[in-house]
Amino acid sequence: MLRNQGIAALCLSIAACAQPPVIDIEMKRIEGPMPTDLSGSWERNYARDDDVNAVLRDAYNKLVRTSTDRQPMGAGVPMPSAKDMSSVLALGRLAELITRPDVLIISQNEHEISIEREDDFAMLCAFYDGVAKDTQNNYGVEICGWDGQQLVSNLVLPDGLQVTHRFTVSEDGEQLRVVTTVSSNTSRVPFSLRRFYTKFVRPPSEMNCVETFSMKRVCDTAEIKR
Amino acid sequence: MRFLVPHIVVLLLLISGQDAHSTTLNVSIAVFDPGVPADQSLHRAQQVFPRVREIEAMFLPFVLHDKLAGTREWGAVRVVPQPDVAAELLISGTIVRSNGEILELNIRAVDASGRVWFDKVFAGLVMNQTLYTDIAESLRIARSQLNDKALTDIVEISLLRYANQLAPSAFGSYLNEADDGTFTIIRLPAKNDPMLDRIDRIRRTEYVITDTVDAQFQELHTEIASIYQLWREYRRKVIKYQAEDDRRAQNTSSNAPRGSYEAMKNQYDNYKFVRITAQEQNRLVVAFYNEVGPTVDAVEVRIAELETWVDQRYAEWHRLLEELFEVETSTD
């Protein structure tokens, strides 16, 4: 009950709820198996990553352009407001923080995709009966969808703050591109960062470990069946 | 001499207690229905952990078993893997809620005549045993409303239903089944009926196996009790934490200016920490199962072996009894 009230209140406070959703009804539906297999261990390819400063410059230019559109004729050189700049900088910092993990561990089964990241929660995409199911708590709602072969994860937080990740796997299945977009009602332009990952095989551990409840992690050099 | 008096009084009380129930009923407690929603997408939201529920479905009946056996008001109390419709008193249950703090069980008690003693939800704090005391008390009250004749009928119907399953040709005409599923005795076989004697001996053999199965459940209970206690303690803390978090969610807001990095990070972190807590919970479910799983698997294998043995013998007994009846009643 409290959770439902919380989510309702969250939606009321999120102007984005009234905006076209990032993930529409069509994207939430899948027929048959998931369109792409993202499973595996992926390590960051820094060489191909977007440069945050370059993206910030692009965002600034976009603000300038949109300021021109909004400014009356003959008003001089258009300049984005300090508030605009501050907002886009905040989005950029958050995007940079969220996209910091070096490694993604993606597990995928018939119904769910879990994307584990260091120092962050594992993104969860659940599809049951061919329909995406959201994950929600008092603070936000997370839902996924498929845009063709691309997996799209959208997190909606209060004040219209949204974090969207778009995952694309290369044809040979060895490269992964993740475009992370952070947007907010407080900023006229969103902020997007591209991160690239290369698939790798984790070397088998010399220790066989199993998590137990009362003894925590129990490791052995001998083979453990469970 | 004066030291003997209290013992004699206790003995007399015990004897008088037994006299109060001249017909004691044997009780079969079937392994509970784990109560896991069929819609898997609901599990996470409802915090239902199917593997843990399956273990609880085997574990909790034994707690009730101990409670009932401890009252000394019943005959043999057994935990059985499958509901036995011919049981003198069959208790079946469904786990409605089990979150470490509150346990809710839907308990149905039906005697061999098909009379439903009750079918209701019992709820209580996990920490104390009031829920099981309530169930035991409800059973006692339900039984106290039956007179000796009704109790004797239950025992006889139980045997006749069992006999009917094994040798329907010989015992198909002793009971009447009403539309509502209740059974009444039409007539009774002769006391010295050789077929009934065979049935009685077979049932005693089956009871020995059932007691062995019951011992397996007892072993399971003993082996995982301490870990299960830890699990409940952990779940209780999670529930407490979640309640605090719900309150915090309503009362706290960041002082950072709207649209600032600090405000946005605060919003992201709030979501993140709740999700990480949920993930940790899922990890511990796996850890719990890793620890108790081997015991549960071993017990399940042993019970399956015993059940297979009984099923095979049951088919054999069924065939032999039908043949015997044919021979004994043949006019040729």
Coordinates of C-alpha atoms in Angstrom, one line a residue:
Chain A
M1 CA 0.0 0.0 0.0
L2 CA 2.7 2.4 1.1
R3 CA 4.7 1.4 -2.0
N4 CA 1.8 2.0 -4.3
Q5 CA 1.2 5.4 -2.7
G6 CA 4.9 6.1 -3.1
I7 CA 5.0 5.2 -6.7
A8 CA 1.8 7.2 -7.3
A9 CA 3.4 10.2 -5.6
L10 CA 6.6 9.5 -7.6
C11 CA 4.7 9.7 -10.9
L12 CA 2.9 12.9 -9.8
S13 CA 6.2 14.4 -9.1
I14 CA 7.7 13.2 -12.4
A15 CA 6.7 15.3 -15.2
A16 CA 8.2 12.6 -17.5
C17 CA 5.3 10.4 -16.6
A18 CA 3.2 12.7 -18.8
Q19 CA 5.8 12.8 -21.5
P20 CA 6.1 10.1 -24.2
P21 CA 7.8 7.2 -22.5
V22 CA 11.2 6.1 -23.5
I23 CA 9.9 2.6 -23.7
D24 CA 6.6 2.3 -25.5
I25 CA 4.1 -0.6 -25.4
E26 CA 5.5 -2.2 -28.5
M27 CA 9.0 -2.2 -27.0
K28 CA 7.8 -4.0 -23.9
R29 CA 6.4 -6.9 -25.9
I30 CA 8.5 -9.8 -27.3
E31 CA 7.4 -12.8 -29.2
G32 CA 9.4 -15.9 -28.7
P33 CA 13.0 -15.8 -27.3
M34 CA 14.8 -12.5 -26.6
P35 CA 16.1 -10.9 -29.8
T36 CA 19.7 -10.7 -28.7
D37 CA 22.0 -12.6 -26.4
L38 CA 23.9 -10.2 -24.3
S39 CA 25.2 -12.7 -21.8
G40 CA 28.9 -12.8 -20.9
S41 CA 31.7 -10.8 -19.3
W42 CA 32.4 -7.5 -20.9
E43 CA 35.4 -5.3 -20.2
R44 CA 35.6 -1.6 -21.0
N45 CA 37.4 -0.5 -24.2
Y46 CA 38.5 3.0 -23.2
A47 CA 40.0 3.7 -26.6
R48 CA 36.6 3.9 -28.2
D49 CA 34.7 5.6 -25.3
D50 CA 33.3 9.1 -25.7
D51 CA 35.3 11.9 -24.3
V52 CA 33.1 13.5 -21.6
N53 CA 34.5 17.0 -22.3
A54 CA 33.7 16.6 -26.0
V55 CA 30.1 15.6 -25.2
L56 CA 29.8 18.5 -22.9
R57 CA 30.9 20.9 -25.7
D58 CA 28.3 19.3 -27.9
A59 CA 25.7 19.8 -25.2
Y60 CA 26.8 23.5 -24.9
N61 CA 26.5 24.0 -28.6
K62 CA 23.1 22.5 -28.6
L63 CA 22.1 24.8 -25.8
V64 CA 23.4 27.8 -27.8
R65 CA 21.4 26.7 -30.8
T66 CA 18.2 26.3 -28.8
S67 CA 18.9 29.6 -27.1
T68 CA 19.1 31.2 -30.5
D69 CA 15.7 29.7 -31.3
R70 CA 14.3 31.2 -28.1
Q71 CA 16.0 34.6 -28.2
P72 CA 14.3 37.6 -29.9
M73 CA 15.8 38.8 -33.1
G74 CA 18.7 41.3 -32.7
A75 CA 19.3 40.4 -29.0
G76 CA 23.0 39.9 -29.5
V77 CA 25.1 36.8 -29.2
P78 CA 23.0 34.1 -27.7
M79 CA 24.3 32.5 -24.5
P80 CA 22.9 29.7 -22.5
S81 CA 21.9 30.7 -19.0
A82 CA 24.0 29.8 -16.0
K83 CA 21.2 27.6 -14.9
D84 CA 21.1 25.7 -18.2
M85 CA 24.9 25.2 -18.0
S86 CA 24.7 24.1 -14.4
S87 CA 21.9 21.6 -15.2
V88 CA 23.7 20.0 -18.2
L89 CA 26.9 19.8 -16.2
A90 CA 25.0 18.0 -13.4
L91 CA 23.6 15.5 -15.9
G92 CA 27.1 15.0 -17.3
R93 CA 28.6 14.3 -13.9
L94 CA 25.9 11.8 -13.1
A95 CA 26.2 10.1 -16.5
E96 CA 30.0 9.9 -16.0
L97 CA 29.5 8.4 -12.5
I98 CA 26.9 5.8 -13.7
T99 CA 29.1 4.7 -16.7
R100 CA 32.2 4.3 -14.6
P101 CA 32.2 0.5 -14.2
D102 CA 35.1 -1.2 -16.0
V103 CA 33.4 -4.6 -16.3
L104 CA 29.8 -5.7 -16.9
I105 CA 28.7 -9.2 -16.1
I106 CA 25.5 -10.0 -18.0
S107 CA 23.5 -13.1 -17.3
Q108 CA 20.5 -13.9 -19.4
N109 CA 17.9 -16.6 -19.3
E110 CA 14.5 -17.2 -20.8
H111 CA 12.8 -14.5 -18.7
E112 CA 15.5 -12.2 -17.3
I113 CA 18.6 -10.2 -18.1
S114 CA 20.7 -9.1 -15.2
I115 CA 23.6 -6.6 -15.8
E116 CA 26.0 -6.6 -12.9
R117 CA 28.2 -3.5 -12.4
E118 CA 30.8 -2.7 -9.9
D119 CA 29.7 -0.3 -7.2
D120 CA 26.2 -0.1 -8.5
F121 CA 23.0 -2.2 -8.5
A122 CA 22.5 -4.8 -11.2
M123 CA 20.1 -3.6 -13.8
L124 CA 17.3 -6.0 -14.2
C125 CA 15.2 -6.7 -17.3
A126 CA 12.3 -9.1 -16.7
F127 CA 10.0 -10.4 -19.4
Y128 CA 7.3 -12.8 -18.4
D129 CA 4.7 -14.0 -20.9
G130 CA 6.3 -11.9 -23.5
V131 CA 5.8 -8.7 -21.6
A132 CA 8.3 -6.5 -19.8
K133 CA 7.8 -6.3 -16.0
D134 CA 9.0 -3.3 -14.1
T135 CA 11.1 -3.3 -11.0
Q136 CA 10.1 -0.6 -8.6
N137 CA 10.7 0.7 -5.1
N138 CA 9.9 3.8 -3.1
Y139 CA 12.4 5.8 -5.1
G140 CA 12.0 4.8 -8.7
V141 CA 10.8 2.5 -11.5
E142 CA 13.0 0.5 -13.8
I143 CA 11.7 -1.1 -17.0
C144 CA 13.2 -2.5 -20.1
G145 CA 12.2 -3.0 -23.7
W146 CA 13.5 -4.1 -27.0
D147 CA 14.1 -1.7 -29.9
G148 CA 14.8 -4.2 -32.6
Q149 CA 18.0 -5.9 -31.5
Q150 CA 18.8 -3.2 -28.9
L151 CA 18.0 -3.7 -25.3
V152 CA 16.8 -0.5 -23.7
S153 CA 16.7 0.0 -19.9
N154 CA 14.9 3.0 -18.5
L155 CA 15.1 4.2 -14.9
V156 CA 12.6 6.9 -13.9
L157 CA 13.4 8.8 -10.7
P158 CA 11.7 11.8 -9.1
D159 CA 11.8 15.3 -10.7
G160 CA 11.8 13.8 -14.1
L161 CA 15.3 12.4 -13.8
Q162 CA 15.7 9.5 -16.2
V163 CA 18.6 7.2 -16.9
T164 CA 18.4 5.2 -20.1
H165 CA 20.9 2.6 -21.3
R166 CA 20.8 1.3 -24.8
F167 CA 22.7 -1.9 -25.3
T168 CA 23.9 -3.0 -28.8
V169 CA 25.9 -6.1 -29.5
S170 CA 28.1 -6.2 -32.6
E171 CA 27.3 -8.8 -35.3
D172 CA 30.2 -11.0 -34.3
G173 CA 28.9 -10.8 -30.7
E174 CA 32.3 -9.7 -29.4
Q175 CA 31.6 -5.9 -28.9
L176 CA 29.1 -4.2 -26.9
R177 CA 28.1 -0.6 -27.1
V178 CA 26.2 1.1 -24.3
V179 CA 24.7 4.5 -24.8
T180 CA 23.7 6.0 -21.5
T181 CA 21.4 9.0 -21.6
V182 CA 20.6 11.1 -18.5
S183 CA 17.8 13.6 -18.8
S184 CA 15.9 15.7 -16.3
N185 CA 13.0 18.2 -16.3
T186 CA 15.6 20.7 -15.0
S187 CA 17.7 20.5 -18.2
R188 CA 16.6 21.5 -21.7
V189 CA 19.0 19.0 -23.2
P190 CA 19.8 15.4 -22.2
F191 CA 23.3 14.1 -21.8
S192 CA 24.5 11.0 -23.6
L193 CA 27.7 9.0 -23.2
R194 CA 28.8 6.0 -25.3
R195 CA 30.8 3.3 -23.6
F196 CA 32.3 0.3 -25.5
Y197 CA 33.0 -3.1 -24.1
T198 CA 34.8 -6.2 -25.4
K199 CA 33.8 -9.7 -24.5
F200 CA 36.2 -11.6 -22.4
V201 CA 36.4 -15.0 -20.8
R202 CA 37.0 -14.9 -17.1
P203 CA 39.8 -17.3 -16.2
P204 CA 38.6 -20.1 -14.0
S205 CA 39.4 -19.7 -10.3
E206 CA 41.9 -22.1 -8.7
M207 CA 39.6 -22.1 -5.8
N208 CA 36.1 -23.6 -5.8
C209 CA 33.9 -21.4 -3.7
V210 CA 30.3 -21.6 -2.6
E211 CA 28.3 -19.0 -0.7
T212 CA 26.7 -20.4 2.4
F213 CA 24.3 -18.7 4.8
S214 CA 25.9 -19.4 8.2
M215 CA 29.5 -19.7 7.2
K216 CA 29.6 -17.1 4.4
R217 CA 31.9 -18.0 1.6
V218 CA 33.4 -21.4 1.8
C219 CA 36.3 -22.2 -0.6
D220 CA 38.1 -25.4 -1.4
T221 CA 40.8 -26.4 -3.8
A222 CA 39.0 -29.6 -4.5
E223 CA 36.0 -29.9 -6.8
I224 CA 32.7 -28.8 -5.3
K225 CA 29.7 -30.2 -7.0
R226 CA 27.2 -27.5 -6.0
Chain B
M1 CA 6.0 -42.6 50.7
R2 CA 5.2 -38.9 50.5
F3 CA 7.6 -38.7 47.5
L4 CA 5.5 -41.3 45.7
V5 CA 2.2 -39.4 46.1
P6 CA 2.8 -36.7 43.4
H7 CA 3.9 -39.5 41.0
I8 CA 0.7 -41.4 41.6
V9 CA -1.3 -38.3 41.2
V10 CA 0.4 -37.6 37.9
L11 CA -0.1 -41.1 36.8
L12 CA -3.8 -40.9 37.7
L13 CA -4.1 -37.7 35.8
L14 CA -2.5 -39.3 32.8
I15 CA -4.8 -42.3 33.0
S16 CA -7.8 -40.1 33.4
G17 CA -6.6 -37.9 30.5
Q18 CA -6.4 -41.0 28.3
D19 CA -9.9 -42.1 29.4
A20 CA -11.3 -38.8 28.4
H21 CA -10.4 -39.8 24.8
S22 CA -11.1 -43.4 24.6
T23 CA -10.6 -43.3 20.8
T24 CA -7.4 -41.5 19.9
L25 CA -7.0 -40.6 16.3
N26 CA -3.9 -41.0 14.3
V27 CA -2.9 -37.8 12.6
S28 CA -1.2 -37.5 9.2
I29 CA 0.3 -34.1 8.4
A30 CA 1.0 -33.7 4.7
V31 CA 4.0 -31.7 3.5
F32 CA 2.6 -28.2 3.0
D33 CA 1.9 -26.5 -0.3
P34 CA 4.7 -23.9 -0.5
G35 CA 2.1 -21.3 -1.7
V36 CA 4.4 -20.0 -4.4
P37 CA 2.4 -17.8 -6.9
A38 CA 2.4 -19.4 -10.4
D39 CA 3.1 -16.1 -11.9
Q40 CA 6.9 -15.9 -11.5
S41 CA 7.0 -12.2 -12.2
L42 CA 5.2 -11.7 -8.8
H43 CA 7.9 -13.5 -6.8
R44 CA 10.3 -10.6 -6.5
A45 CA 7.6 -8.0 -5.7
Q46 CA 6.0 -10.2 -3.1
Q47 CA 9.4 -11.4 -1.8
V48 CA 8.6 -15.0 -2.2
F49 CA 11.6 -17.2 -2.6
P50 CA 10.5 -20.4 -4.1
R51 CA 13.4 -22.5 -3.0
V52 CA 13.1 -21.4 0.6
R53 CA 9.3 -21.9 0.5
E54 CA 9.8 -25.5 -0.7
I55 CA 12.1 -26.1 2.2
E56 CA 9.7 -24.5 4.6
A57 CA 6.9 -26.7 3.2
M58 CA 8.8 -29.7 4.4
F59 CA 10.2 -28.1 7.6
L60 CA 7.1 -26.5 9.1
P61 CA 4.8 -29.6 9.2
F62 CA 7.3 -31.1 11.5
V63 CA 7.0 -28.2 13.9
L64 CA 3.3 -28.9 14.0
H65 CA 4.0 -32.6 14.4
D66 CA 6.1 -31.9 17.5
K67 CA 3.4 -29.6 18.9
L68 CA 0.6 -32.2 18.4
A69 CA 2.7 -35.1 19.6
G70 CA 3.6 -33.1 22.7
T71 CA 0.0 -32.7 23.7
R72 CA -0.3 -36.5 24.1
E73 CA -3.9 -36.2 22.9
W74 CA -3.5 -37.9 19.7
G75 CA -2.4 -41.3 18.5
A76 CA 0.6 -41.5 16.1
V77 CA 1.4 -38.2 14.5
R78 CA 3.2 -38.5 11.2
V79 CA 4.5 -36.2 8.5
V80 CA 3.7 -37.7 5.1
P81 CA 5.0 -36.6 1.7
Q82 CA 1.5 -36.9 0.1
P83 CA -2.0 -36.4 1.5
D84 CA -3.4 -39.7 2.5
V85 CA -7.2 -39.5 2.0
A86 CA -7.7 -42.6 4.2
A87 CA -5.9 -41.1 7.1
E88 CA -7.9 -41.0 10.3
L89 CA -7.2 -37.2 10.5
L90 CA -5.4 -35.5 7.6
I91 CA -4.0 -32.1 8.1
S92 CA -2.9 -30.2 5.0
G93 CA -1.6 -26.7 4.8
T94 CA -0.6 -23.9 2.5
I95 CA 2.0 -21.3 3.3
V96 CA 0.2 -18.0 2.8
R97 CA 2.9 -15.8 4.2
S98 CA 6.3 -16.4 5.7
N99 CA 8.6 -13.5 6.0
G100 CA 10.6 -14.2 9.1
E101 CA 8.4 -12.1 11.2
I102 CA 4.9 -13.3 10.5
L103 CA 3.8 -16.8 9.5
E104 CA 0.4 -17.4 8.0
L105 CA -0.7 -20.9 7.3
N106 CA -4.0 -22.0 5.7
I107 CA -4.7 -25.3 7.6
R108 CA -7.3 -27.8 6.6
A109 CA -8.2 -30.7 8.8
V110 CA -10.4 -33.5 7.4
D111 CA -11.1 -36.8 9.0
A112 CA -11.5 -40.1 7.1
S113 CA -15.3 -39.6 6.9
G114 CA -14.7 -36.5 4.8
R115 CA -15.8 -34.2 7.6
V116 CA -14.0 -30.9 7.4
W117 CA -13.0 -30.0 10.9
F118 CA -11.8 -26.6 9.8
D119 CA -10.2 -24.8 6.9
K120 CA -8.8 -21.5 8.0
V121 CA -5.8 -19.3 8.1
F122 CA -3.7 -19.2 11.2
A123 CA -1.3 -16.3 11.7
G124 CA 1.3 -15.6 14.3
L125 CA 4.7 -14.2 15.0
V126 CA 7.4 -16.6 14.0
M127 CA 9.3 -16.1 17.2
N128 CA 6.7 -17.7 19.4
Q129 CA 4.8 -20.9 18.9
T130 CA 1.3 -19.4 19.3
L131 CA 0.3 -20.3 15.8
Y132 CA 1.0 -24.0 16.4
T133 CA -0.7 -23.8 19.8
D134 CA -3.7 -22.3 18.1
I135 CA -3.8 -25.1 15.5
A136 CA -3.5 -27.7 18.2
E137 CA -6.3 -26.0 20.2
S138 CA -8.6 -25.8 17.2
L139 CA -8.0 -29.5 16.6
R140 CA -8.7 -30.3 20.2
I141 CA -12.0 -28.2 20.2
A142 CA -13.1 -29.8 16.9
R143 CA -12.5 -33.3 18.3
S144 CA -14.2 -32.5 21.5
Q145 CA -17.4 -31.9 19.6
L146 CA -17.4 -35.5 18.3
N147 CA -18.8 -38.2 20.5
D148 CA -17.1 -41.6 21.0
K149 CA -19.4 -43.1 18.3
A150 CA -18.3 -40.5 15.7
L151 CA -14.6 -41.0 16.6
T152 CA -15.0 -44.8 16.4
D153 CA -16.7 -44.4 13.0
I154 CA -13.7 -42.3 11.8
V155 CA -11.3 -45.1 12.7
E156 CA -13.5 -47.7 11.0
I157 CA -14.1 -45.6 7.9
S158 CA -10.4 -44.9 7.7
L159 CA -9.6 -48.6 7.6
L160 CA -12.4 -49.3 5.1
R161 CA -11.3 -46.6 2.8
Y162 CA -7.8 -47.9 2.9
A163 CA -9.2 -51.4 2.3
N164 CA -11.3 -50.2 -0.6
Q165 CA -8.2 -48.7 -2.2
L166 CA -6.3 -52.0 -1.9
A167 CA -9.1 -54.5 -2.6
P168 CA -12.1 -52.6 -4.1
S169 CA -13.8 -55.9 -5.0
A170 CA -13.9 -57.0 -1.4
F171 CA -14.5 -53.7 0.3
G172 CA -16.4 -51.6 -2.3
S173 CA -19.8 -52.0 -0.7
Y174 CA -19.2 -51.1 2.9
L175 CA -19.2 -47.3 2.6
N176 CA -21.5 -44.8 1.0
E177 CA -20.0 -41.7 -0.4
A178 CA -22.4 -38.8 -0.5
D179 CA -22.3 -36.0 -3.1
D180 CA -20.5 -33.7 -0.7
G181 CA -17.6 -36.2 -0.4
T182 CA -18.5 -37.5 3.0
F183 CA -18.5 -41.2 3.8
T184 CA -20.9 -43.2 6.0
I185 CA -20.7 -46.8 7.0
I186 CA -23.3 -49.0 5.3
R187 CA -22.2 -52.1 7.0
L188 CA -19.1 -53.5 8.7
P189 CA -17.1 -56.6 7.7
A190 CA -17.1 -59.4 10.2
K191 CA -14.5 -59.1 12.9
N192 CA -12.8 -62.3 11.8
D193 CA -13.0 -61.5 8.1
P194 CA -9.6 -62.8 6.7
M195 CA -9.4 -60.1 4.1
L196 CA -9.8 -57.4 6.7
D197 CA -7.1 -59.2 8.7
R198 CA -4.8 -59.1 5.7
I199 CA -5.6 -55.4 5.1
D200 CA -4.8 -54.6 8.7
R201 CA -1.5 -56.3 8.5
I202 CA -0.6 -54.6 5.3
R203 CA -1.5 -51.2 6.8
R204 CA 0.7 -51.9 9.8
T205 CA 3.5 -52.6 7.4
E206 CA 2.8 -49.4 5.6
Y207 CA 2.8 -47.6 8.9
V208 CA 6.4 -48.8 9.5
I209 CA 7.4 -47.3 6.2
T210 CA 5.5 -44.1 7.0
D211 CA 7.3 -43.9 10.3
T212 CA 10.6 -44.2 8.5
V213 CA 9.6 -41.4 6.2
D214 CA 8.5 -39.4 9.2
A215 CA 12.0 -40.0 10.7
Q216 CA 13.5 -38.5 7.5
F217 CA 11.5 -35.4 8.0
Q218 CA 12.6 -35.3 11.6
E219 CA 16.2 -35.6 10.5
L220 CA 15.7 -32.7 8.0
H221 CA 14.1 -30.7 10.8
T222 CA 17.0 -31.4 13.1
E223 CA 19.7 -30.7 10.5
I224 CA 18.4 -27.4 9.1
A225 CA 16.7 -25.9 12.2
S226 CA 19.7 -23.8 13.3
I227 CA 20.3 -22.4 9.7
Y228 CA 16.6 -21.8 9.3
Q229 CA 16.6 -19.9 12.5
L230 CA 19.4 -17.7 11.2
W231 CA 17.4 -17.2 8.0
R232 CA 14.3 -16.1 9.8
E233 CA 16.4 -13.7 11.9
Y234 CA 17.9 -12.2 8.8
R235 CA 14.4 -11.9 7.2
R236 CA 13.1 -10.2 10.3
K237 CA 15.9 -7.7 10.1
V238 CA 15.1 -7.1 6.4
I239 CA 11.5 -6.5 7.2
K240 CA 12.5 -4.0 9.9
Y241 CA 14.9 -2.3 7.6
Q242 CA 12.3 -2.0 4.9
A243 CA 9.8 -0.5 7.3
E244 CA 12.3 2.1 8.4
D245 CA 13.2 2.8 4.7
D246 CA 9.5 3.3 3.9
R247 CA 9.3 5.9 6.7
R248 CA 12.5 7.5 5.5
A249 CA 11.2 7.7 2.0
Q250 CA 8.2 9.7 3.2
N251 CA 10.1 12.0 5.5
T252 CA 13.4 12.8 3.9
S253 CA 14.3 15.0 1.1
S254 CA 17.6 16.3 -0.1
N255 CA 18.5 19.9 0.8
A256 CA 20.4 20.2 -2.4
P257 CA 19.0 22.6 -5.0
R258 CA 16.6 21.0 -7.5
G259 CA 18.5 20.1 -10.7
S260 CA 21.9 20.1 -9.0
Y261 CA 24.3 17.2 -9.2
E262 CA 23.9 16.6 -5.5
A263 CA 20.1 16.4 -5.8
M264 CA 20.3 14.1 -8.8
K265 CA 22.9 11.8 -7.2
N266 CA 20.8 11.7 -4.1
Q267 CA 17.8 10.5 -6.1
Y268 CA 19.9 7.9 -7.9
D269 CA 21.6 6.7 -4.7
N270 CA 18.3 6.3 -2.9
Y271 CA 17.1 3.9 -5.7
K272 CA 20.4 2.2 -5.9
F273 CA 20.7 1.3 -2.2
V274 CA 17.3 -0.2 -2.1
R275 CA 18.1 -2.3 -5.2
I276 CA 21.4 -3.4 -3.8
T277 CA 19.7 -4.5 -0.6
A278 CA 17.2 -6.5 -2.6
Q279 CA 20.1 -8.1 -4.5
E280 CA 21.9 -9.0 -1.4
Q281 CA 18.7 -10.7 -0.2
N282 CA 18.6 -12.8 -3.4
R283 CA 22.3 -13.7 -2.9
L284 CA 21.5 -14.9 0.6
V285 CA 18.6 -17.0 -0.7
V286 CA 21.1 -18.8 -2.9
A287 CA 23.5 -19.1 0.0
F288 CA 20.8 -20.5 2.2
Y289 CA 19.9 -23.1 -0.4
N290 CA 23.5 -23.9 -1.0
E291 CA 23.8 -24.8 2.7
V292 CA 20.6 -26.7 3.3
G293 CA 20.2 -28.0 -0.3
P294 CA 22.4 -31.1 0.1
T295 CA 20.4 -32.2 3.2
V296 CA 17.1 -31.5 1.6
D297 CA 18.1 -33.3 -1.6
A298 CA 19.3 -36.3 0.3
V299 CA 16.1 -36.5 2.4
E300 CA 14.0 -36.1 -0.8
V301 CA 15.9 -39.0 -2.5
R302 CA 15.5 -41.3 0.5
I303 CA 11.7 -40.4 0.8
A304 CA 11.3 -41.0 -3.0
E305 CA 13.0 -44.4 -2.6
L306 CA 10.7 -45.3 0.2
E307 CA 7.6 -44.1 -1.7
T308 CA 8.7 -46.1 -4.7
W309 CA 9.0 -49.2 -2.6
V310 CA 5.6 -48.6 -1.1
D311 CA 4.0 -48.0 -4.5
Q312 CA 5.5 -51.2 -5.9
R313 CA 4.4 -53.2 -2.8
Y314 CA 1.0 -51.5 -3.0
A315 CA 0.5 -52.6 -6.6
E316 CA 1.5 -56.1 -5.6
W317 CA -0.7 -56.2 -2.6
H318 CA -3.6 -54.8 -4.7
R319 CA -3.1 -57.6 -7.3
L320 CA -2.8 -60.4 -4.6
L321 CA -5.8 -59.3 -2.6
E322 CA -8.0 -59.1 -5.7
E323 CA -6.8 -62.5 -6.7
L324 CA -7.4 -63.9 -3.2
F325 CA -10.9 -62.4 -3.1
E326 CA -11.6 -64.0 -6.5
V327 CA -10.5 -67.4 -5.2
E328 CA -12.2 -67.1 -1.9
T329 CA -15.6 -66.0 -3.3
S330 CA -15.5 -68.2 -6.4
T331 CA -18.3 -70.7 -6.6
D332 CA -16.4 -73.0 -9.0

